XYZ file of C-alpha atoms in Angstrom:
134
model
C 60.602 75.225 137.536
C 57.388 76.619 139.042
C 55.586 73.395 137.883
C 58.074 71.285 139.890
C 57.574 73.486 142.976
C 53.752 73.406 142.508
C 53.737 69.645 142.257
C 55.939 69.231 145.306
C 53.813 71.566 147.403
C 50.646 69.724 146.261
C 52.201 66.322 147.243
C 53.370 67.706 150.633
C 50.054 69.222 151.451
C 48.185 66.069 150.337
C 50.204 64.014 152.789
C 49.365 66.415 155.617
C 45.774 66.133 154.988
C 45.646 62.339 155.114
C 44.392 60.626 158.226
C 46.276 57.812 160.057
C 45.779 54.566 158.245
C 47.032 51.117 158.316
C 49.103 50.023 155.311
C 47.795 47.477 152.957
C 50.474 44.952 154.015
C 49.656 45.523 157.629
C 45.964 44.888 156.851
C 46.905 41.729 154.823
C 48.929 40.503 157.799
C 46.008 41.111 160.127
C 43.645 39.298 157.808
C 45.938 36.332 157.820
C 46.148 36.349 161.530
C 42.406 36.632 162.092
C 41.837 33.679 159.788
C 44.656 31.642 161.336
C 43.101 32.202 164.868
C 39.706 30.864 163.495
C 41.473 27.993 161.775
C 42.709 27.050 165.186
C 39.399 27.493 166.981
C 37.647 25.270 164.376
C 40.381 22.573 164.774
C 39.843 22.621 168.612
C 43.419 23.794 169.107
C 42.268 26.171 172.013
C 45.765 26.446 173.676
C 47.102 27.750 170.357
C 44.211 30.052 169.768
C 44.689 31.437 173.353
C 48.137 32.787 172.024
C 46.267 35.159 169.725
C 44.651 36.987 172.694
C 46.214 40.329 173.734
C 48.993 40.172 176.276
C 46.596 42.129 178.681
C 43.781 39.539 178.355
C 46.281 36.707 178.809
C 47.515 38.374 182.034
C 43.945 37.925 183.566
C 42.584 34.875 181.862
C 44.276 31.506 182.020
C 44.406 29.090 179.232
C 42.200 26.813 181.235
C 39.513 29.479 181.596
C 39.810 30.382 177.936
C 39.294 26.674 176.993
C 36.282 26.511 179.161
C 34.818 29.522 177.335
C 34.989 28.150 173.856
C 32.731 25.388 172.188
C 34.760 24.292 169.223
C 33.356 22.129 166.267
C 30.214 24.204 165.509
C 31.629 26.290 162.668
C 31.778 25.168 159.119
C 33.317 28.067 157.398
C 34.859 31.555 158.296
C 36.442 34.222 156.267
C 37.568 37.882 156.753
C 34.992 40.099 154.955
C 36.648 43.425 155.683
C 38.976 45.480 157.835
C 38.479 49.029 159.160
C 41.130 50.849 161.079
C 40.276 53.910 162.983
C 43.835 54.093 164.085
C 46.862 52.729 162.498
C 47.190 50.192 165.390
C 43.448 49.481 166.205
C 41.213 47.739 163.751
C 37.907 46.053 163.413
C 37.998 42.813 161.518
C 34.647 41.738 160.054
C 34.466 37.885 159.871
C 31.727 35.850 158.199
C 31.086 32.868 160.260
C 28.970 29.972 158.930
C 27.653 27.287 161.300
C 24.784 24.818 161.567
C 22.191 25.625 164.185
C 20.573 22.563 165.820
C 17.187 22.975 167.376
C 17.532 21.511 171.071
C 13.758 20.818 171.018
C 13.816 18.999 167.763
C 17.134 17.181 167.107
C 16.267 16.597 163.512
C 15.843 20.248 162.682
C 18.816 22.253 161.708
C 19.513 25.608 160.027
C 22.557 26.651 158.184
C 23.504 30.143 159.318
C 25.990 32.764 158.194
C 26.376 35.848 160.174
C 28.836 38.722 160.543
C 31.166 38.888 163.719
C 32.996 42.021 164.339
C 36.393 41.438 166.103
C 38.727 44.225 167.623
C 42.466 43.700 166.957
C 45.331 45.792 168.311
C 48.873 46.006 167.018
C 51.399 46.049 169.721
C 55.193 45.706 169.356
C 54.662 44.875 165.628
C 52.094 42.072 166.227
C 48.427 41.911 165.960
C 46.495 40.777 168.989
C 42.845 39.816 169.343
C 41.011 42.091 172.030
C 38.469 39.677 173.741
C 35.778 42.034 175.240
C 33.636 39.584 177.129
């Protein structure tokens, strides 16, 4: 009996010592949503990509303004490379974005580039929303 009590206490105390985290299924949903937003951006479906902005951002930025701030067509590849959540409903998504850089001074000169891009996402009312900070 003492073993069962000790085990139960150990499990209970272990749970108290954990920090708030986002479940694996929530992170998988966030990864899928972040990738889907980039799929829309790359396809030039900016009105649909606008729908991924947080409700707060959409309240101050119109779809027309959003469309004017995006230059679709330059990205070749994009993928989620990691997710870190400081709070259960606030995460940083590391995207790896590949594109071809074209030198404006020399049109025949191009460079393939892959760079990380850190995005902030917040879960509100059960859905993940992209927090655009510019």
